[in-house]
Short mmCIF file of C-alpha atoms and ligand atoms in Angstrom, two decimals:
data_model
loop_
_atom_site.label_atom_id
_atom_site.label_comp_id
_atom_site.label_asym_id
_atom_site.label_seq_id
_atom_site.Cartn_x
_atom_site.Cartn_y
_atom_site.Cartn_z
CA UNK A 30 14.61 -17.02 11.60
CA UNK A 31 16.16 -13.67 11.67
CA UNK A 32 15.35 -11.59 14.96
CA UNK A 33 12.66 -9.12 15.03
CA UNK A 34 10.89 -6.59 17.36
CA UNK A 35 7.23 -6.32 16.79
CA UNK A 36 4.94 -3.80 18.31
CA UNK A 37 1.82 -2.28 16.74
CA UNK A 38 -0.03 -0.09 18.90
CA UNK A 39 -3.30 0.59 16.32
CA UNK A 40 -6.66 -0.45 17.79
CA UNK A 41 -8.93 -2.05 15.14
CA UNK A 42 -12.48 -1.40 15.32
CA UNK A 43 -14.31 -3.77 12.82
CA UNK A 44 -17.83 -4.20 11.49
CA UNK A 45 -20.68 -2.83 10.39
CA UNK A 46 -22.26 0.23 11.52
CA UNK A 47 -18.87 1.02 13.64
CA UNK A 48 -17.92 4.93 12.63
CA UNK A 49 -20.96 5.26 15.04
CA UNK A 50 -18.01 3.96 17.84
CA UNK A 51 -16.24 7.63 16.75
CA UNK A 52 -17.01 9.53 19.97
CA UNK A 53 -15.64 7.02 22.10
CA UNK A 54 -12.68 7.05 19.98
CA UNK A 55 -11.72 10.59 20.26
CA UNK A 56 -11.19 12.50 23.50
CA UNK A 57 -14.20 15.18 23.92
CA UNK A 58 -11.51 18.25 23.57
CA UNK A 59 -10.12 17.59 20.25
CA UNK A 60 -10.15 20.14 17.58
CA UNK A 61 -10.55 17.84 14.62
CA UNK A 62 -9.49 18.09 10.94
CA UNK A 63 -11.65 15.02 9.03
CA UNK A 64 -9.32 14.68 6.37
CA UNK A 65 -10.78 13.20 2.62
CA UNK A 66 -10.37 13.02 -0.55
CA UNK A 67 -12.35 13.74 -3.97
CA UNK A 68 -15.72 13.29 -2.68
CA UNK A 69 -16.30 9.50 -2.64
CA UNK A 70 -17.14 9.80 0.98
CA UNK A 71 -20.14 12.19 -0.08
CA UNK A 72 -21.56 10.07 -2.49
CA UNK A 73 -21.45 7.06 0.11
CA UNK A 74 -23.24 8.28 3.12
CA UNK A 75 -19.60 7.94 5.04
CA UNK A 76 -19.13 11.76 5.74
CA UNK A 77 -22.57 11.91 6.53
CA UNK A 78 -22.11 9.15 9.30
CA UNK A 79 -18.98 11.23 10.47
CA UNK A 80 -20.79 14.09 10.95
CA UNK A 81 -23.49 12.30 12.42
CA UNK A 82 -20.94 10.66 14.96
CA UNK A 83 -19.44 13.81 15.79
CA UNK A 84 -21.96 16.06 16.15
CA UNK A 85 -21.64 18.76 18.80
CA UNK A 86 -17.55 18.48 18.42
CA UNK A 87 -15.12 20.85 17.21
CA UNK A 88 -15.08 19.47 13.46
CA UNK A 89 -12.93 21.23 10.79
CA UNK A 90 -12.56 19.70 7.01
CA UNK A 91 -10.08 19.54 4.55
CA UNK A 92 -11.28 17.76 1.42
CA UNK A 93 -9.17 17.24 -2.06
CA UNK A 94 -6.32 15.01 -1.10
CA UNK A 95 -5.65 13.07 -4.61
CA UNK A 96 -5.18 9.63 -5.07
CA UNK A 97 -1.25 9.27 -4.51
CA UNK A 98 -1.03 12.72 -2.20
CA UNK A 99 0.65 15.96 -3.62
CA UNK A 100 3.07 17.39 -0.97
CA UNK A 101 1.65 20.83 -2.55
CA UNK A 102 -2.01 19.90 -1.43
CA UNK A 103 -0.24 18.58 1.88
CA UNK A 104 0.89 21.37 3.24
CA UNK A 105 -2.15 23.61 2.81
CA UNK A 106 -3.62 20.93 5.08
CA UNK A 107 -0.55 21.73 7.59
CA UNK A 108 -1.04 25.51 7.40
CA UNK A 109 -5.05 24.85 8.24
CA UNK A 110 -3.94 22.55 11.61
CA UNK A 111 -1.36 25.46 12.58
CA UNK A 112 -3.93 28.09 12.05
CA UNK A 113 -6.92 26.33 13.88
CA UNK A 114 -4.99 24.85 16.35
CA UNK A 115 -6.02 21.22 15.16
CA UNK A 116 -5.09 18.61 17.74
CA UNK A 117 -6.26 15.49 16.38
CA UNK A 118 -6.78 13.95 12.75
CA UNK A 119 -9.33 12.27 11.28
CA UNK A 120 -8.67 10.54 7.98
CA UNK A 121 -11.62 9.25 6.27
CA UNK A 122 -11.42 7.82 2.68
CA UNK A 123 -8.33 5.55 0.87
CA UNK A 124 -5.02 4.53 1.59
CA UNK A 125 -3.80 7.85 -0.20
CA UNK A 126 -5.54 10.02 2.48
CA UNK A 127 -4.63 8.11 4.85
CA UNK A 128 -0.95 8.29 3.92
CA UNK A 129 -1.54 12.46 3.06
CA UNK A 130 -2.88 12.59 6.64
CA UNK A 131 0.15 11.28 7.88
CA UNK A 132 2.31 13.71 6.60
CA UNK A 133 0.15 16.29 7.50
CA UNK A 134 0.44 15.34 11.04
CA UNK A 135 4.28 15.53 10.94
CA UNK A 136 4.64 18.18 9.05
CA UNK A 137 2.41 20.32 11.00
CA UNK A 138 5.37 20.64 13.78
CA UNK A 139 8.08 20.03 11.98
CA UNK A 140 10.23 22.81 12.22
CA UNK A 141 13.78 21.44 11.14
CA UNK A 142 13.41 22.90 7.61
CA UNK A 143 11.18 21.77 4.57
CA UNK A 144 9.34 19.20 5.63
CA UNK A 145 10.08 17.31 2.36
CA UNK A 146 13.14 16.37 4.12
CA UNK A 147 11.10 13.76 6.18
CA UNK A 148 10.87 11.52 2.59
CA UNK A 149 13.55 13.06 0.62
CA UNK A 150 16.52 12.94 2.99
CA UNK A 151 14.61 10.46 5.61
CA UNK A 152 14.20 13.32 8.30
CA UNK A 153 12.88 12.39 11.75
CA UNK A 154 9.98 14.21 12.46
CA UNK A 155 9.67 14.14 16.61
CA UNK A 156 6.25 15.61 17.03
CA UNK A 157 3.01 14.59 15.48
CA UNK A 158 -0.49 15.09 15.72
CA UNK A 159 -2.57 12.19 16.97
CA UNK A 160 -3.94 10.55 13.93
CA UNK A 161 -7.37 8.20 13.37
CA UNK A 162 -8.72 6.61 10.55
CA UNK A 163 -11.96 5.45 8.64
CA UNK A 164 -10.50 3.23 5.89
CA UNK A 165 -12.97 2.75 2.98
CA UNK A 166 -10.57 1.09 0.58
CA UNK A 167 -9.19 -2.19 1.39
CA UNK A 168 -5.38 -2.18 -0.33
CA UNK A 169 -2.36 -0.34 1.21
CA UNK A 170 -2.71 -1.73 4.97
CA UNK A 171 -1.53 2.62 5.93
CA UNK A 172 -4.14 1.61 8.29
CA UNK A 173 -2.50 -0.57 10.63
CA UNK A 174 0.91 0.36 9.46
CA UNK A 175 3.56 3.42 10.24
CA UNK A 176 4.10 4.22 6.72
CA UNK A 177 3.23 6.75 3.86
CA UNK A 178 3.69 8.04 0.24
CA UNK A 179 3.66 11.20 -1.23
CA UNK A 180 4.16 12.25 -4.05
CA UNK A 181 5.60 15.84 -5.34
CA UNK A 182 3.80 17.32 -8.32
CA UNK A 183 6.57 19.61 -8.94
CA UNK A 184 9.70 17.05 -9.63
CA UNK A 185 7.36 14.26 -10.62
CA UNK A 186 8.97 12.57 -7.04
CA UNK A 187 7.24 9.73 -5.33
CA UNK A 188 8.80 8.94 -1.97
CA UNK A 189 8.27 6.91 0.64
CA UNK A 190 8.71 7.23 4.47
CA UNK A 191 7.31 6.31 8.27
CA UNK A 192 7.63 6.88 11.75
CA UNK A 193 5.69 5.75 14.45
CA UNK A 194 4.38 8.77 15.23
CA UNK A 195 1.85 8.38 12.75
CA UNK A 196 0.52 4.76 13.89
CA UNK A 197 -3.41 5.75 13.45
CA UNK A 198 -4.96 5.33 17.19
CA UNK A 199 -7.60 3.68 15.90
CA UNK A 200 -8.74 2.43 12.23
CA UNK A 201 -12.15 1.71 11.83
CA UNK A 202 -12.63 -0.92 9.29
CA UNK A 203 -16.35 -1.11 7.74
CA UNK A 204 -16.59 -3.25 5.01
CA UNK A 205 -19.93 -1.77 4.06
CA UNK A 206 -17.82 1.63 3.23
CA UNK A 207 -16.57 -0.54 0.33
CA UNK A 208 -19.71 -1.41 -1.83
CA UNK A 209 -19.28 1.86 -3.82
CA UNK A 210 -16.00 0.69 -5.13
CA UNK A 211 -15.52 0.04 -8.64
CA UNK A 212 -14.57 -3.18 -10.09
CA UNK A 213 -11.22 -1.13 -10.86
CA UNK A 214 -10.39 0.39 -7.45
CA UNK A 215 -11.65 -3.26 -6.07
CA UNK A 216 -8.78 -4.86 -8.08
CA UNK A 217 -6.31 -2.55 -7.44
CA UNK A 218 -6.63 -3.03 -3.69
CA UNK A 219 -6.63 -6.82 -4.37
CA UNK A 220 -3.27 -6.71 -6.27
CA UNK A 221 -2.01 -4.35 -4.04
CA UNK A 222 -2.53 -6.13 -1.07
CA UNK A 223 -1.03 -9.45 -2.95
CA UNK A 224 1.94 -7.79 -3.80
CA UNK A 225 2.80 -6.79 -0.21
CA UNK A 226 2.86 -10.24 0.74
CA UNK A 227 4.99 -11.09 -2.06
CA UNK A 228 7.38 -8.63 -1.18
CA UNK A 229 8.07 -10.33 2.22
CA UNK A 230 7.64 -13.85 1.24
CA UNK A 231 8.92 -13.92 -2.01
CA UNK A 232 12.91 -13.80 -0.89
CA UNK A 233 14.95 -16.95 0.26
CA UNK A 234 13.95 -19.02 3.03
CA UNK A 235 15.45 -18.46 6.62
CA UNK A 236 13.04 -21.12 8.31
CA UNK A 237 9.76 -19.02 9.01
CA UNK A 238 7.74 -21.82 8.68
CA UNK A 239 4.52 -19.72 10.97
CA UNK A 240 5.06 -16.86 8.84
CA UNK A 241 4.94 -18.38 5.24
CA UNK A 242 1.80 -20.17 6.15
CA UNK A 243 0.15 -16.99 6.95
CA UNK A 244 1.77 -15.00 4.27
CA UNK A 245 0.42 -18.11 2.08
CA UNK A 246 -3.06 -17.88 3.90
CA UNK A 247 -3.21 -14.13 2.70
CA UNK A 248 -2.72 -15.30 -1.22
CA UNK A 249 -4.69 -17.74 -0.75
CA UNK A 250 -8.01 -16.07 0.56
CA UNK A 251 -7.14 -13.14 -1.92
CA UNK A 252 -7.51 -15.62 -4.87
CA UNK A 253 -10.80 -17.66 -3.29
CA UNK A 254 -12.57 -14.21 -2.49
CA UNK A 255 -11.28 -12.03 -5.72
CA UNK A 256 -14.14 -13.37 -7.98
CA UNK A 257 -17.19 -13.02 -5.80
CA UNK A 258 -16.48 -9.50 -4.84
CA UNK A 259 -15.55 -8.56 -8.61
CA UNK A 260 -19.27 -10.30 -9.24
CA UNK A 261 -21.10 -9.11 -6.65
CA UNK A 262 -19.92 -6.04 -5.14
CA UNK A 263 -22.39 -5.83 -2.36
CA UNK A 264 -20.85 -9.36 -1.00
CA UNK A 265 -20.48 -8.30 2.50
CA UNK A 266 -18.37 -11.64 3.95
CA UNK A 267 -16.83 -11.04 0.62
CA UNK A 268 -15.69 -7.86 1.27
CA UNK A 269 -14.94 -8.50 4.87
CA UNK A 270 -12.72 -10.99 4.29
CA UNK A 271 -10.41 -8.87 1.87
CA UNK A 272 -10.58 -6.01 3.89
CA UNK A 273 -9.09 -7.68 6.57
CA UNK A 274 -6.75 -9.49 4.50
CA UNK A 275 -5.60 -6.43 3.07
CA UNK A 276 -4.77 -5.46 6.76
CA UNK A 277 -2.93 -8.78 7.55
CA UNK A 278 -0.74 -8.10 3.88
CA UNK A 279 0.74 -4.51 5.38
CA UNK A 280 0.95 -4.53 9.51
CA UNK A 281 4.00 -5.68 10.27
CA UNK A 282 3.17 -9.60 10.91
CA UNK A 283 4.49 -11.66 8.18
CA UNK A 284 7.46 -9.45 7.82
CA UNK A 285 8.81 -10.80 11.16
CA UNK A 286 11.83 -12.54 11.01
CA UNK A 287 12.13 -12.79 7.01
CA UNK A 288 14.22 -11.16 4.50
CA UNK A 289 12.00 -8.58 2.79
CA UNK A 290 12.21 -7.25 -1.29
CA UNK A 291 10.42 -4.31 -1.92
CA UNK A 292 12.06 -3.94 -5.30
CA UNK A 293 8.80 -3.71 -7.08
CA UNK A 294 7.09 -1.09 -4.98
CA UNK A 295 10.55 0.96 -5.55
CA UNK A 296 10.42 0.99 -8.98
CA UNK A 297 6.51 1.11 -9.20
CA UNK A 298 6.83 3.77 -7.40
CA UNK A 299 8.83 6.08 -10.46
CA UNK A 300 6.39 4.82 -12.93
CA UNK A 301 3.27 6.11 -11.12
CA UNK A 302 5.61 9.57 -10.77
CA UNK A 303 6.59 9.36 -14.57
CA UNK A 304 3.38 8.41 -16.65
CA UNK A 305 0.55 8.73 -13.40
CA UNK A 306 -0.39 5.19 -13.34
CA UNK A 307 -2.55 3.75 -10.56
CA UNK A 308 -0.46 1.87 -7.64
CA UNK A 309 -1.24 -1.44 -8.12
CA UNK A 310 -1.29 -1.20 -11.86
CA UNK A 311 2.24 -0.62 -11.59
CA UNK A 312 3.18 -3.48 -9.53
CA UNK A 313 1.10 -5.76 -11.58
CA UNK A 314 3.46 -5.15 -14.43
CA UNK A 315 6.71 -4.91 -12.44
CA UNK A 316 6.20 -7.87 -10.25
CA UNK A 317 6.22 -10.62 -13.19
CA UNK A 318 9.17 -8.81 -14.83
CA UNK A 319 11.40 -9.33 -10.95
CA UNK A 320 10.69 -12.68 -10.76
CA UNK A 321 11.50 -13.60 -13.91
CA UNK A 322 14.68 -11.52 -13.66
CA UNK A 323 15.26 -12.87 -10.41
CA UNK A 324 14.60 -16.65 -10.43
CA UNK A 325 17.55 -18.38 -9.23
CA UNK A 326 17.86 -16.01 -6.15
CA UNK A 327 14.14 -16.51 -5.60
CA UNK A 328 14.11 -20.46 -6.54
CA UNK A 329 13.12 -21.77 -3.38
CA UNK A 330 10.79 -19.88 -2.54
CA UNK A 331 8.88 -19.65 -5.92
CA UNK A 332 8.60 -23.26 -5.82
CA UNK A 333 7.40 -23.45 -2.52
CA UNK A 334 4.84 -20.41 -3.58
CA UNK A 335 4.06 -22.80 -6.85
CA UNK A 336 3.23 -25.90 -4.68
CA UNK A 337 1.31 -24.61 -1.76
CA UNK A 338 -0.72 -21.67 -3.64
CA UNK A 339 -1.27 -22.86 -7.13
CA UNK A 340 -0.78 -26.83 -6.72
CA UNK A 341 2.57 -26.72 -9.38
CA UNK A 342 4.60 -29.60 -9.15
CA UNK A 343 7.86 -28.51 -8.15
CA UNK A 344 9.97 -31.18 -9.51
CA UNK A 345 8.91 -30.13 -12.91
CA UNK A 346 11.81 -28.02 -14.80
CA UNK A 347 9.63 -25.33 -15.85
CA UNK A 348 7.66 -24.86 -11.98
CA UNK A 349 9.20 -21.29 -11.38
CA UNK A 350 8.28 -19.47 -14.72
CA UNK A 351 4.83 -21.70 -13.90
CA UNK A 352 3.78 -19.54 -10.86
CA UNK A 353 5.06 -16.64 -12.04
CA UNK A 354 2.40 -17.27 -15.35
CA UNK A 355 -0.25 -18.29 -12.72
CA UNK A 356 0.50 -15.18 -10.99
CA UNK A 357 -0.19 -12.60 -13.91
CA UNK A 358 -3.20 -14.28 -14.72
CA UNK A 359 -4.42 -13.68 -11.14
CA UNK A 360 -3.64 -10.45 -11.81
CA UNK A 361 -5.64 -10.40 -15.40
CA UNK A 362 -8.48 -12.22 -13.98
CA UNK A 363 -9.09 -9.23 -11.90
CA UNK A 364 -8.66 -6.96 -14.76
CA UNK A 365 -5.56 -5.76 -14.31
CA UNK A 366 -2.97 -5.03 -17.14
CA UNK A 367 0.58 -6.59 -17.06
CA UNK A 368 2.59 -5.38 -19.74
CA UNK A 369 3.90 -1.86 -19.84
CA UNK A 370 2.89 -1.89 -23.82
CA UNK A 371 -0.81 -2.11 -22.84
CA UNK A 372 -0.71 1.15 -21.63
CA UNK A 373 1.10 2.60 -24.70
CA UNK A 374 4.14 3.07 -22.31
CA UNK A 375 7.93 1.92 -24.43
CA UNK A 376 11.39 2.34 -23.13
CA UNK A 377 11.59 5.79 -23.42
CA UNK A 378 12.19 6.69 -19.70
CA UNK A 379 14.12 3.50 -18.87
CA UNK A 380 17.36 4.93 -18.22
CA UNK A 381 15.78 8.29 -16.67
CA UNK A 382 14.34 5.44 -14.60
CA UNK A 383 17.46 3.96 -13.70
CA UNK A 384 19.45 6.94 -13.44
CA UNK A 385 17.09 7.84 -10.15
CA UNK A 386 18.12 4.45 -8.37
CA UNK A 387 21.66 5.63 -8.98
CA UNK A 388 22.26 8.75 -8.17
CA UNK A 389 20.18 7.93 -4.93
CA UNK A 390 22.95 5.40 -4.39
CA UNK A 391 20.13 2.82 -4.11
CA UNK A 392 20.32 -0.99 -5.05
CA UNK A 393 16.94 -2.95 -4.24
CA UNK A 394 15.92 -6.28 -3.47
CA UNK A 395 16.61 -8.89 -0.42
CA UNK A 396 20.12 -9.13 -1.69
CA UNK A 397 20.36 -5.87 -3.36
CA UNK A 398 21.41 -7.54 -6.65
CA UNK A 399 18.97 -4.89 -8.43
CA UNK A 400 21.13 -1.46 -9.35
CA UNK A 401 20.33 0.86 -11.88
CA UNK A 402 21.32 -1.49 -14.92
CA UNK A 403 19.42 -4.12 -13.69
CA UNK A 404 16.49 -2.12 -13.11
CA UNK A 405 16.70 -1.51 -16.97
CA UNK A 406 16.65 -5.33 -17.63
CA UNK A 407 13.51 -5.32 -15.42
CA UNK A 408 11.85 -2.64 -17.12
CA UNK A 409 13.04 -4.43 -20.47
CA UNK A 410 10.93 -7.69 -19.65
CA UNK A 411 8.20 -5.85 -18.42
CA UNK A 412 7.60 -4.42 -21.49
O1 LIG B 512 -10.68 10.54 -3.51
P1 LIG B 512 -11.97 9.86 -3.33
O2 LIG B 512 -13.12 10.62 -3.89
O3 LIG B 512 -12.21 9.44 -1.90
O4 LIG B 512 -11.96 8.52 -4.24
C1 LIG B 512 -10.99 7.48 -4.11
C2 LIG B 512 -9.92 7.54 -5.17
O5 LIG B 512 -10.36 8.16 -6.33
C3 LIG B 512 -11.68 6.18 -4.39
N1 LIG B 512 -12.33 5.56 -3.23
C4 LIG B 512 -11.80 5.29 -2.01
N2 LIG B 512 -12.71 4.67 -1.25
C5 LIG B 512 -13.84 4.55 -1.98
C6 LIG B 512 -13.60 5.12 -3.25
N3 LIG B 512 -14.56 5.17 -4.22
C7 LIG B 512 -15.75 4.62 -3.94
N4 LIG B 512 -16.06 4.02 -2.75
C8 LIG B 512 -15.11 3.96 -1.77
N5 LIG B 512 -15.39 3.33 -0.61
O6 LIG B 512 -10.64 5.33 -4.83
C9 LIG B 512 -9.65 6.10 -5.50
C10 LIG B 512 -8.28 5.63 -5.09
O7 LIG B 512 -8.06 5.90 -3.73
P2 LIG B 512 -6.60 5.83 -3.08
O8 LIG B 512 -6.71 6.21 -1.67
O9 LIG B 512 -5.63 6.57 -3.94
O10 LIG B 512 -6.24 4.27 -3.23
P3 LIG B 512 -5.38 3.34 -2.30
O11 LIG B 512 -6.06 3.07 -1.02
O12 LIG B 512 -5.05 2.20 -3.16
O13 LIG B 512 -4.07 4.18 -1.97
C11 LIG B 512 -3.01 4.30 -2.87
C12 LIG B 512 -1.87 5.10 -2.27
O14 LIG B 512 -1.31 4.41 -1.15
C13 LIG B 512 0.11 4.29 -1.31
C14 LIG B 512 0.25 4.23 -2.80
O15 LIG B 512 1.56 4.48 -3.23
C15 LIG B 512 -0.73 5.27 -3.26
O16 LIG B 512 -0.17 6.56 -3.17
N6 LIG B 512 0.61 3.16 -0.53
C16 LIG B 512 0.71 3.27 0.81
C17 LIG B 512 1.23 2.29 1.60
C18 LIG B 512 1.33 2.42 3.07
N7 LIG B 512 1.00 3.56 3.65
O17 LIG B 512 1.73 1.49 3.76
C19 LIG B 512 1.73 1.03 1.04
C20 LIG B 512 1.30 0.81 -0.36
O18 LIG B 512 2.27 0.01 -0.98
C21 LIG B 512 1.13 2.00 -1.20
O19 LIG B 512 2.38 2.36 -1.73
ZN1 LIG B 513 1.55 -1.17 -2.35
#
């Protein structure tokens, strides 16, 4: 086991009928800035609890954060907390803003230059605004994690970054917030959550046994509780279950002590910022193409994956390309697309693709065998 520090400081409030808990979650003389995106929270009765909650408080809005966050949209937000004097953040919607919160909160006080530096050139940020959330879309874990993504309309960049700063305070975690989710937005927090845990699990083995039982625990309940909330959306145990699951996937846990990947989030990342595709949907396609690409650094662990998750025998030859297959059809059973071709995309933009990984001086993967020409082999068999 490789050594490991783990603190996470983010108090989980979980249940139904908890954003009523708000009050005694924020300190009386906060200015707040509720923080959402294109109006879900409207249509759902959530702002309308927040407000509720928080009546008689200092409450400021800022609505129109997009799925993935624009920088540009960002830092209006920033301007509004410098101008009001906001001194506390409440996001209330999806993992995107969540993660646009979190930037706001840095950026904000940042006064080192462009804030862009924090995810371009990895800036430290020292200041923040305290930061809470109301998560209503179980996927990215932002909510019990340090992390965030933005992306910059302007250069088509998608970038990721974190400091613990931006830990939320609290996250409150009603899975009754999720019933208005489509089947789509249900499945893409499903497979985005899955593909977390395979980028920490899916590496070579260092003798975690603890940690690959509960990284196999996560995959596990994913697959059991998939179908019944993609048939019944109003499934509340359903729902609870991957909402917390989706937690578990991104908050720091299983990642102690193993090798980690993150090779397919790195390159789903540039095609969301070339052709706009959802999260997940990219990692549904790029996933399948890295482990095929890399099975005989990932052989032990694929078979162990195979065996434990999917019942493959792993003393058959063909065991490794077997839970990789089992894998995608997870993916398709939710209704999510694997193939690049199924969404008209061809190789175009490969080496455009590529080039990015190089000139950032980047190789990926647990043991960064992945440079720019390999990332074209990827893209190749994910095609
Ligand atoms: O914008 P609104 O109107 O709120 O609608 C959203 C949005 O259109 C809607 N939605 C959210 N909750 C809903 C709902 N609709 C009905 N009922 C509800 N309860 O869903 C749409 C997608 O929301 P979004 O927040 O974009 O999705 P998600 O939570 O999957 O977040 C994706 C972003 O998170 C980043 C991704 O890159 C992407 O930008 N990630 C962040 C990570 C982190 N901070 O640790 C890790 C992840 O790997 C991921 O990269
Ligand atoms: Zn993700």
């Amino acid at each position: 086991m490789n050594n490991f520090i783990y603190q996470n400081p983010v108090k989980i409030v979980f249940g139904k009928g908890q954003i009523a808990k708000l009050p005694e979650l924020i300190d009386a003389n906060k200015t707040i800035l509720m923080t959402y995106g294109g109006g879900s929270i409207k249509k759902n009765g959530v702002y309308d609890q927040v407000k509720k909650a928080l009546a008689g408080r200092k409450l400021l809005e800022f609505g129109g954060i997009e799925p993935n966050p624009r920088y540009e949209t960002l830092m209006k937000a920033a301007e509004v907390c410098k101008k009001e004097g906001v001194s506390f953040l409440l996001s209330v919607g999806g993992g995107s803003v969540l993660d646009g919160t979190k930037f706001i909160a840095l950026a904000a006080n940042y006064k080192a230059g462009d804030p862009w530096d924090i995810l371009a050139k990895q800036a430290t940020a020292n200041e923040a605004i305290p930061l809470g959330c109301i998560i209503t879309l179980p996927a990215t874990g932002s909510e019990m994690n340090s992390g965030f993504v933005i992306s910059r309309e302007s250069t088509k960049e998608k970038l990721a970054s974190g400091n613990p700063l931006v830990y939320p305070l609290f996250s409150i975690l009603d899975p009754e917030t999720t019933f208005t989710l489509s089947k789509e937005q249900t499945a893409n927090g499903i497979v985005d959550a899955f593909v977390h845990v395979m980028e920490q699990y899916m590496t070579y083995p260092v003798y975690t046994p603890l940690q690959d039982r509960q990284s196999e625990a996560i995959f596990l309940t994913l697959i059991e509780e998939a179908p019944k909330v993609m048939e019944n959306p109003q499934d509340y145990n359903a729902r609870a279950a991957i909402m917390w699951t989706a937690t578990q996937a991104l908050n720091g846990l299983i990642a102690c002590g193993v090798p980690q990947d993150w090779a397919t989030h790195m390159i789903g990342h540039e095609l969301t910022a070339f052709y706009g595709l959802d999260h997940a949907k990219t990692l549904a396609i790029v996933l399948p193409g890295i482990l095929r690409h890399q099975l005989k650094n990932k052989e032990k662990k694929l078979l162990q994956y195979g065996q434990r998750v999917w019942k493959i025998n792993p003393t058959k030859s063909d065991a490794t390309l077997k839970a990789i297959d089992k894998t995608e059809k997870f993916f398709r059973s939710v209704g999510i697309k694997t193939k690049l071709s199924e969404y008209g995309i061809g190789k175009e933009k490969f080496s455009e693709i590529a080039d990015r990984f190089r000139r950032r001086g980047m190789r990926l993967g647990e043991h960064q065998a992945i440079g720019s020409e390999q990332v074209i082999e990827i893209l190749n068999l994910c095609l």
